[in-house]
GROMACS .gro file of C-alpha atoms in nm:
model
  377
    1MET     CA    1   1.650  -2.759   0.691
    2LEU     CA    2   1.991  -2.740   0.520
    3ASN     CA    3   2.118  -3.047   0.707
    4HIS     CA    4   1.806  -3.242   0.608
    5ALA     CA    5   1.859  -3.153   0.239
    6THR     CA    6   2.228  -3.245   0.261
    7ASN     CA    7   2.150  -3.583   0.416
    8HIS     CA    8   1.885  -3.651   0.152
    9THR     CA    9   2.137  -3.570  -0.125
   10GLN     CA   10   2.399  -3.797   0.034
   11GLN     CA   11   2.148  -4.082   0.055
   12ARG     CA   12   2.058  -4.038  -0.311
   13CYS     CA   13   2.428  -4.042  -0.406
   14LEU     CA   14   2.487  -4.358  -0.204
   15GLN     CA   15   2.186  -4.526  -0.363
   16PHE     CA   16   2.308  -4.425  -0.709
   17MET     CA   17   2.656  -4.565  -0.639
   18LYS     CA   18   2.503  -4.893  -0.516
   19THR     CA   19   2.295  -4.915  -0.834
   20VAL     CA   20   2.599  -4.848  -1.053
   21ASN     CA   21   2.803  -5.111  -0.866
   22TYR     CA   22   2.517  -5.360  -0.899
   23ILE     CA   23   2.500  -5.301  -1.274
   24ILE     CA   24   2.877  -5.342  -1.309
   25ILE     CA   25   2.876  -5.666  -1.109
   26LEU     CA   26   2.574  -5.797  -1.301
   27PHE     CA   27   2.742  -5.715  -1.633
   28PHE     CA   28   3.062  -5.889  -1.522
   29LEU     CA   29   2.879  -6.202  -1.407
   30THR     CA   30   2.666  -6.210  -1.721
   31SER     CA   31   2.963  -6.168  -1.952
   32CYS     CA   32   3.152  -6.440  -1.766
   33SER     CA   33   2.860  -6.683  -1.783
   34VAL     CA   34   2.816  -6.621  -2.156
   35ASP     CA   35   3.189  -6.650  -2.218
   36LYS     CA   36   3.216  -6.969  -2.015
   37THR     CA   37   2.898  -7.150  -2.116
   38GLU     CA   38   3.055  -7.463  -2.267
   39ILE     CA   39   3.381  -7.644  -2.204
   40VAL     CA   40   3.590  -7.912  -2.376
   41PRO     CA   41   3.932  -8.059  -2.289
   42ALA     CA   42   4.205  -7.989  -2.548
   43LYS     CA   43   4.570  -8.087  -2.586
   44TYR     CA   44   4.828  -7.822  -2.673
   45ASN     CA   45   5.207  -7.857  -2.673
   46GLY     CA   46   5.179  -8.200  -2.514
   47LYS     CA   47   4.958  -8.096  -2.222
   48TYR     CA   48   4.583  -8.086  -2.162
   49GLY     CA   49   4.372  -7.791  -2.058
   50ALA     CA   50   4.013  -7.689  -2.135
   51ILE     CA   51   3.874  -7.422  -2.369
   52ASN     CA   52   3.539  -7.250  -2.410
   53SER     CA   53   3.341  -7.214  -2.732
   54LYS     CA   54   3.540  -6.899  -2.820
   55GLY     CA   55   3.865  -7.096  -2.809
   56LYS     CA   56   3.986  -6.927  -2.490
   57TRP     CA   57   4.158  -7.129  -2.217
   58LEU     CA   58   3.940  -7.182  -1.912
   59ILE     CA   59   4.204  -7.417  -1.772
   60GLU     CA   60   4.561  -7.370  -1.888
   61PRO     CA   61   4.722  -7.674  -2.056
   62THR     CA   62   4.927  -7.814  -1.768
   63PHE     CA   63   4.777  -8.162  -1.721
   64ASP     CA   64   4.885  -8.500  -1.858
   65SER     CA   65   4.521  -8.578  -1.933
   66ILE     CA   66   4.168  -8.445  -1.875
   67ASN     CA   67   3.848  -8.634  -1.946
   68SER     CA   68   3.510  -8.477  -2.027
   69PHE     CA   69   3.353  -8.263  -1.757
   70TYR     CA   70   3.049  -8.387  -1.566
   71ASN     CA   71   2.865  -8.174  -1.309
   72GLY     CA   72   3.157  -7.932  -1.316
   73PHE     CA   73   3.433  -8.188  -1.249
   74ALA     CA   74   3.665  -8.403  -1.460
   75ASP     CA   75   3.904  -8.684  -1.379
   76THR     CA   76   4.270  -8.653  -1.475
   77TYR     CA   77   4.561  -8.898  -1.485
   78LYS     CA   78   4.916  -8.866  -1.356
   79ASN     CA   79   5.169  -9.148  -1.319
   80GLY     CA   80   4.898  -9.407  -1.370
   81LYS     CA   81   4.667  -9.271  -1.101
   82GLN     CA   82   4.351  -9.062  -1.124
   83GLY     CA   83   4.260  -8.738  -0.953
   84LEU     CA   84   3.971  -8.494  -0.985
   85ILE     CA   85   3.971  -8.127  -1.092
   86ASP     CA   86   3.702  -7.860  -1.100
   87ILE     CA   87   3.621  -7.613  -1.380
   88GLU     CA   88   3.895  -7.379  -1.260
   89GLY     CA   89   4.158  -7.651  -1.286
   90LYS     CA   90   4.192  -7.689  -0.910
   91LEU     CA   91   4.285  -8.041  -0.797
   92VAL     CA   92   4.010  -8.129  -0.550
   93ILE     CA   93   4.105  -8.497  -0.512
   94ASP     CA   94   4.470  -8.597  -0.537
   95TYR     CA   95   4.614  -8.864  -0.769
   96ASP     CA   96   4.549  -9.154  -0.535
   97TYR     CA   97   4.308  -9.381  -0.719
   98ASP     CA   98   4.292  -9.639  -0.996
   99PHE     CA   99   3.947  -9.514  -1.095
  100ILE     CA  100   3.734  -9.208  -1.024
  101GLY     CA  101   3.368  -9.188  -1.129
  102HIS     CA  102   3.128  -8.897  -1.174
  103VAL     CA  103   3.036  -8.649  -0.903
  104GLU     CA  104   2.678  -8.694  -0.786
  105ASN     CA  105   2.531  -8.550  -0.465
  106GLU     CA  106   2.879  -8.403  -0.396
  107ARG     CA  107   3.019  -8.756  -0.369
  108VAL     CA  108   3.241  -8.943  -0.613
  109LEU     CA  109   3.300  -9.315  -0.655
  110VAL     CA  110   3.669  -9.410  -0.617
  111GLN     CA  111   3.856  -9.737  -0.657
  112THR     CA  112   4.188  -9.862  -0.524
  113GLU     CA  113   4.288 -10.206  -0.649
  114ASN     CA  114   3.968 -10.412  -0.611
  115HIS     CA  115   3.803 -10.203  -0.340
  116TYR     CA  116   3.548  -9.923  -0.384
  117ASN     CA  117   3.454  -9.630  -0.165
  118PHE     CA  118   3.321  -9.275  -0.199
  119ALA     CA  119   3.499  -8.945  -0.138
  120ASP     CA  120   3.359  -8.601  -0.070
  121LEU     CA  121   3.485  -8.295  -0.257
  122LYS     CA  122   3.764  -8.248  -0.005
  123GLY     CA  123   3.896  -8.595  -0.080
  124LYS     CA  124   3.780  -8.749   0.248
  125LEU     CA  125   3.641  -9.104   0.230
  126ILE     CA  126   3.286  -9.120   0.364
  127SER     CA  127   3.288  -9.486   0.472
  128LYS     CA  128   3.528  -9.679   0.694
  129THR     CA  129   3.420  -9.989   0.503
  130SER     CA  130   3.534 -10.063   0.148
  131PHE     CA  131   3.306 -10.240  -0.097
  132SER     CA  132   3.364 -10.507  -0.361
  133ASP     CA  133   3.148 -10.310  -0.607
  134ALA     CA  134   2.938  -9.994  -0.609
  135GLU     CA  135   2.726  -9.765  -0.825
  136GLU     CA  136   2.733  -9.385  -0.823
  137PHE     CA  137   2.504  -9.181  -0.600
  138SER     CA  138   2.156  -9.095  -0.716
  139GLU     CA  139   1.896  -8.915  -0.506
  140GLU     CA  140   2.142  -8.922  -0.214
  141LEU     CA  141   2.165  -9.302  -0.206
  142ALA     CA  142   2.423  -9.535  -0.360
  143SER     CA  143   2.400  -9.910  -0.409
  144VAL     CA  144   2.703 -10.100  -0.277
  145GLN     CA  145   2.808 -10.464  -0.266
  146PHE     CA  146   2.945 -10.573   0.069
  147ILE     CA  147   3.258 -10.783   0.084
  148LYS     CA  148   3.140 -10.992   0.381
  149ASN     CA  149   2.836 -11.151   0.214
  150GLY     CA  150   2.838 -11.042  -0.151
  151LYS     CA  151   2.494 -10.883  -0.112
  152TRP     CA  152   2.390 -10.535  -0.219
  153GLY     CA  153   2.238 -10.258  -0.008
  154TYR     CA  154   2.224  -9.877  -0.007
  155ILE     CA  155   2.426  -9.618   0.185
  156ASP     CA  156   2.359  -9.246   0.231
  157VAL     CA  157   2.597  -8.958   0.157
  158ASN     CA  158   2.757  -8.997   0.502
  159GLY     CA  159   2.834  -9.365   0.448
  160ASN     CA  160   2.557  -9.494   0.674
  161LEU     CA  161   2.367  -9.809   0.574
  162GLU     CA  162   2.016  -9.699   0.480
  163ILE     CA  163   1.876 -10.013   0.315
  164ASP     CA  164   2.009 -10.347   0.436
  165THR     CA  165   2.211 -10.590   0.225
  166LEU     CA  166   1.922 -10.800   0.097
  167PHE     CA  167   1.974 -10.797  -0.276
  168SER     CA  168   2.173 -10.997  -0.528
  169LEU     CA  169   2.176 -10.687  -0.751
  170ALA     CA  170   2.076 -10.324  -0.691
  171TYR     CA  171   2.057 -10.025  -0.921
  172GLU     CA  172   2.028  -9.647  -0.888
  173PHE     CA  173   1.720  -9.463  -0.765
  174LYS     CA  174   1.508  -9.271  -1.014
  175ASN     CA  175   1.205  -9.073  -0.902
  176GLY     CA  176   1.215  -9.239  -0.562
  177LEU     CA  177   1.228  -9.599  -0.688
  178ALA     CA  178   1.508  -9.845  -0.765
  179GLU     CA  179   1.521 -10.181  -0.940
  180VAL     CA  180   1.669 -10.469  -0.741
  181GLU     CA  181   1.709 -10.844  -0.776
  182ILE     CA  182   1.611 -11.073  -0.489
  183GLU     CA  183   1.729 -11.431  -0.460
  184THR     CA  184   1.510 -11.697  -0.305
  185THR     CA  185   1.531 -12.076  -0.294
  186ASP     CA  186   1.282 -12.320  -0.447
  187THR     CA  187   1.271 -12.686  -0.348
  188THR     CA  188   1.233 -12.963  -0.602
  189THR     CA  189   1.162 -13.321  -0.489
  190VAL     CA  190   1.371 -13.557  -0.700
  191ASN     CA  191   1.246 -13.867  -0.517
  192PRO     CA  192   1.130 -13.935  -0.161
  193LYS     CA  193   1.490 -13.937  -0.036
  194TYR     CA  194   1.632 -13.632  -0.217
  195ILE     CA  195   1.521 -13.270  -0.229
  196MET     CA  196   1.702 -13.029  -0.462
  197LEU     CA  197   1.740 -12.664  -0.366
  198GLU     CA  198   1.734 -12.428  -0.662
  199PRO     CA  199   1.801 -12.053  -0.650
  200LYS     CA  200   1.534 -11.833  -0.805
  201PHE     CA  201   1.562 -11.464  -0.880
  202TYR     CA  202   1.293 -11.195  -0.879
  203ASP     CA  203   1.322 -10.843  -1.018
  204CYS     CA  204   1.145 -10.585  -0.802
  205ARG     CA  205   1.108 -10.214  -0.740
  206ILE     CA  206   1.174 -10.073  -0.394
  207ASP     CA  207   1.120  -9.732  -0.239
  208LYS     CA  208   1.373  -9.546  -0.026
  209SER     CA  209   1.269  -9.732   0.287
  210GLY     CA  210   1.359 -10.060   0.118
  211LYS     CA  211   0.995 -10.166   0.088
  212ILE     CA  212   0.909 -10.374  -0.219
  213ILE     CA  213   0.655 -10.180  -0.426
  214ASP     CA  214   0.602 -10.428  -0.708
  215THR     CA  215   0.767 -10.697  -0.916
  216ILE     CA  216   0.896 -10.633  -1.267
  217GLU     CA  217   0.801 -10.827  -1.574
  218TYR     CA  218   1.022 -10.738  -1.865
  219LYS     CA  219   0.847 -10.737  -2.199
  220LYS     CA  220   1.031 -10.796  -2.520
  221ASN     CA  221   1.049 -10.475  -2.720
  222GLU     CA  222   0.877 -10.503  -3.052
  223ARG     CA  223   1.069 -10.316  -3.318
  224LYS     CA  224   0.886 -10.100  -3.567
  225PHE     CA  225   1.132 -10.216  -3.829
  226PRO     CA  226   1.247 -10.568  -3.732
  227LEU     CA  227   1.567 -10.718  -3.869
  228ILE     CA  228   1.574 -11.040  -4.066
  229GLY     CA  229   1.872 -11.249  -4.170
  230SER     CA  230   2.225 -11.234  -4.031
  231ALA     CA  231   2.494 -10.966  -4.013
  232ASN     CA  232   2.768 -11.232  -4.009
  233THR     CA  233   2.677 -11.347  -4.361
  234ASN     CA  234   2.585 -11.002  -4.496
  235THR     CA  235   2.223 -11.111  -4.526
  236LEU     CA  236   2.046 -10.858  -4.305
  237GLY     CA  237   1.716 -10.716  -4.420
  238LYS     CA  238   1.436 -10.502  -4.278
  239LEU     CA  239   1.063 -10.547  -4.228
  240ASN     CA  240   0.804 -10.281  -4.161
  241ARG     CA  241   0.558 -10.301  -3.874
  242PHE     CA  242   0.319 -10.507  -4.086
  243GLY     CA  243   0.582 -10.772  -4.159
  244ASP     CA  244   0.643 -10.665  -4.518
  245THR     CA  245   1.002 -10.679  -4.643
  246ILE     CA  246   1.119 -10.325  -4.717
  247MET     CA  247   1.490 -10.403  -4.759
  248GLN     CA  248   1.610 -10.733  -4.898
  249LYS     CA  249   1.852 -10.959  -4.710
  250LYS     CA  250   2.180 -10.829  -4.856
  251TYR     CA  251   2.309 -10.582  -4.596
  252ARG     CA  252   2.568 -10.591  -4.318
  253ALA     CA  253   2.417 -10.332  -4.081
  254PHE     CA  254   2.151 -10.065  -4.037
  255GLY     CA  255   2.138  -9.753  -3.825
  256TYR     CA  256   1.845  -9.670  -3.599
  257PRO     CA  257   1.583  -9.456  -3.777
  258GLN     CA  258   1.614  -9.079  -3.743
  259GLY     CA  259   1.265  -8.972  -3.835
  260LYS     CA  260   1.225  -9.140  -4.173
  261TYR     CA  261   1.598  -9.180  -4.246
  262MET     CA  262   1.841  -9.461  -4.167
  263TRP     CA  263   2.189  -9.543  -4.288
  264TYR     CA  264   2.282  -9.887  -4.416
  265LEU     CA  265   2.604 -10.078  -4.483
  266THR     CA  266   2.662 -10.316  -4.772
  267ASN     CA  267   2.984 -10.436  -4.934
  268GLU     CA  268   3.183 -10.214  -4.694
  269LYS     CA  269   3.007  -9.899  -4.818
  270TYR     CA  270   2.747  -9.679  -4.649
  271GLY     CA  271   2.437  -9.522  -4.794
  272LEU     CA  272   2.102  -9.378  -4.682
  273ALA     CA  273   1.750  -9.515  -4.708
  274ASP     CA  274   1.410  -9.407  -4.581
  275THR     CA  275   1.177  -9.619  -4.371
  276THR     CA  276   0.986  -9.740  -4.678
  277GLY     CA  277   1.309  -9.901  -4.801
  278THR     CA  278   1.368  -9.645  -5.076
  279ILE     CA  279   1.740  -9.586  -5.140
  280LEU     CA  280   1.809  -9.212  -5.108
  281ILE     CA  281   2.188  -9.223  -5.125
  282LYS     CA  282   2.368  -9.507  -5.296
  283PRO     CA  283   2.637  -9.696  -5.101
  284ILE     CA  284   2.935  -9.480  -5.192
  285TYR     CA  285   3.080  -9.375  -4.855
  286GLU     CA  286   3.345  -9.540  -4.641
  287ASN     CA  287   3.164  -9.415  -4.332
  288LEU     CA  288   2.841  -9.235  -4.257
  289SER     CA  289   2.719  -9.108  -3.920
  290TYR     CA  290   2.378  -9.017  -3.786
  291PHE     CA  291   2.255  -8.666  -3.859
  292SER     CA  292   2.326  -8.385  -3.613
  293HIS     CA  293   2.062  -8.137  -3.500
  294ASN     CA  294   2.153  -7.909  -3.795
  295GLY     CA  295   2.078  -8.182  -4.049
  296LEU     CA  296   2.439  -8.267  -4.133
  297ALA     CA  297   2.601  -8.610  -4.118
  298ILE     CA  298   2.970  -8.697  -4.130
  299ALA     CA  299   3.067  -8.889  -4.442
  300LYS     CA  300   3.401  -9.036  -4.547
  301GLN     CA  301   3.514  -9.061  -4.909
  302ASN     CA  302   3.858  -9.142  -5.048
  303GLY     CA  303   4.001  -9.132  -4.697
  304LYS     CA  304   3.876  -8.781  -4.617
  305TYR     CA  305   3.583  -8.658  -4.409
  306GLY     CA  306   3.316  -8.406  -4.497
  307TYR     CA  307   2.949  -8.336  -4.423
  308ILE     CA  308   2.636  -8.411  -4.626
  309ASN     CA  309   2.261  -8.358  -4.586
  310ASN     CA  310   1.988  -8.619  -4.621
  311LYS     CA  311   1.959  -8.551  -4.994
  312GLY     CA  312   2.321  -8.645  -5.046
  313ASP     CA  313   2.430  -8.286  -5.113
  314ILE     CA  314   2.789  -8.216  -5.008
  315ILE     CA  315   2.763  -7.925  -4.766
  316ILE     CA  316   3.123  -7.925  -4.640
  317ASP     CA  317   3.391  -8.067  -4.870
  318PHE     CA  318   3.582  -8.388  -4.804
  319LYS     CA  319   3.906  -8.239  -4.676
  320PHE     CA  320   3.945  -8.341  -4.313
  321ASP     CA  321   4.164  -8.617  -4.169
  322ASP     CA  322   3.904  -8.680  -3.898
  323ALA     CA  323   3.571  -8.526  -3.801
  324ARG     CA  324   3.300  -8.545  -3.537
  325SER     CA  325   2.938  -8.441  -3.522
  326PHE     CA  326   2.802  -8.096  -3.438
  327LYS     CA  327   2.718  -7.997  -3.083
  328TYR     CA  328   2.632  -7.641  -2.980
  329ASP     CA  329   2.674  -7.539  -3.347
  330LEU     CA  330   3.039  -7.647  -3.358
  331ALA     CA  331   3.209  -7.964  -3.483
  332PRO     CA  332   3.565  -8.078  -3.401
  333VAL     CA  333   3.767  -8.155  -3.716
  334LYS     CA  334   4.127  -8.255  -3.779
  335ILE     CA  335   4.329  -8.114  -4.067
  336ASN     CA  336   4.705  -8.127  -4.125
  337GLY     CA  337   4.745  -8.309  -3.795
  338LYS     CA  338   4.569  -8.045  -3.582
  339TRP     CA  339   4.218  -8.015  -3.437
  340GLY     CA  340   3.991  -7.714  -3.450
  341PHE     CA  341   3.619  -7.635  -3.463
  342ILE     CA  342   3.404  -7.542  -3.764
  343ASP     CA  343   3.051  -7.407  -3.800
  344GLN     CA  344   2.781  -7.554  -4.027
  345HIS     CA  345   2.927  -7.370  -4.327
  346GLY     CA  346   3.271  -7.525  -4.277
  347THR     CA  347   3.428  -7.202  -4.152
  348PHE     CA  348   3.680  -7.241  -3.872
  349LYS     CA  349   3.553  -7.072  -3.557
  350ILE     CA  350   3.842  -7.209  -3.351
  351GLU     CA  351   4.158  -7.246  -3.555
  352PRO     CA  352   4.315  -7.594  -3.584
  353LYS     CA  353   4.607  -7.584  -3.340
  354PHE     CA  354   4.527  -7.861  -3.092
  355GLU     CA  355   4.685  -8.206  -3.084
  356ASN     CA  356   4.366  -8.363  -2.949
  357ILE     CA  357   4.012  -8.278  -2.845
  358ILE     CA  358   3.829  -8.492  -2.588
  359GLY     CA  359   3.469  -8.543  -2.696
  360HIS     CA  360   3.249  -8.243  -2.768
  361PHE     CA  361   3.159  -7.919  -2.596
  362ARG     CA  362   2.952  -7.973  -2.285
  363LYS     CA  363   2.778  -7.734  -2.045
  364LEU     CA  364   3.001  -7.633  -1.756
  365ASN     CA  365   2.785  -7.807  -1.499
  366GLY     CA  366   2.625  -8.046  -1.745
  367LYS     CA  367   2.610  -8.422  -1.754
  368THR     CA  368   2.644  -8.672  -2.036
  369GLU     CA  369   2.456  -8.542  -2.339
  370ARG     CA  370   2.331  -8.726  -2.644
  371ILE     CA  371   2.504  -8.624  -2.964
  372TYR     CA  372   2.233  -8.765  -3.190
  373GLU     CA  373   1.859  -8.808  -3.158
  374TYR     CA  374   1.718  -9.128  -3.302
  375SER     CA  375   1.456  -9.391  -3.235
  376GLU     CA  376   1.584  -9.708  -3.072
  377GLU     CA  377   1.272  -9.881  -3.205
   0.00000   0.00000   0.00000
């Protein structure tokens, strides 16, 4: 009876220790994931590394260059050649290439001189054949242009030809379909003695077996707010969807509408109008961006950058040498020759000490993200 009680107590102690260890590990992983949610390359003391949104180094500044991260990897230059690093700063592909693309399906497009191939994440080329052109992998297939005939086909992640080289152009797969261009030949009889052969091109959609699903007829997009006039002569104007002139032909450029707002450029100055053509902000700025998710736009006045809202209120004073839009509640700004990050109130959350910032914060394993949301009409 005593032995049974002792064993039961020991089992309970072991279970408790396992639970405690699990909680500790879970807390550690959670704190790490929160601390390392976003990443951006930064230059410090002449070298590039990468920081998180708290300003802490995720990758120490030891590189000559680092581009924005994509799917957890970034290309980096050294002595005129590109390599690839991961989010820990480990060099996964050496500095052997003139160009390195994005990692998709654990494969990356690489170029040496005028030849393309793909490498895995150990740096091994997947195909014995080089290509004259290629697109990145999507849905485990990549379109490639063969040197021997100039035609496009598709290979799989092991470099095997999956869809034969039948196309004059071929694009990435999306939701199981890809757009391709097929060349055929039409005959035209000039007279009884001469027949002219003319190439003709068809745009089609294919599935992953290479079967043509349908042909594509591209329709001209009808803008909700069509342009009239010419940008070259500063005589651009805007119509509404009914064909009424809402902005006279005296402008150089317009931004795409963001809801009911759009910037305009006239006489080298920017302002803001709504989609009825009403001027909300007079043309007083040397530059004006689209609005970020927090409702702030970058504006430039007297050579300095600040942030305004859509009423023209100055939210953050014009005091920066350079500025970018907000992403993940932070905006990179340059002051006194150094870059840092501010919040929507203009308070520095990461002090300005960097010589350069590459782009904006991006999720660790994220892809290219839109900075602004607007209608492309």
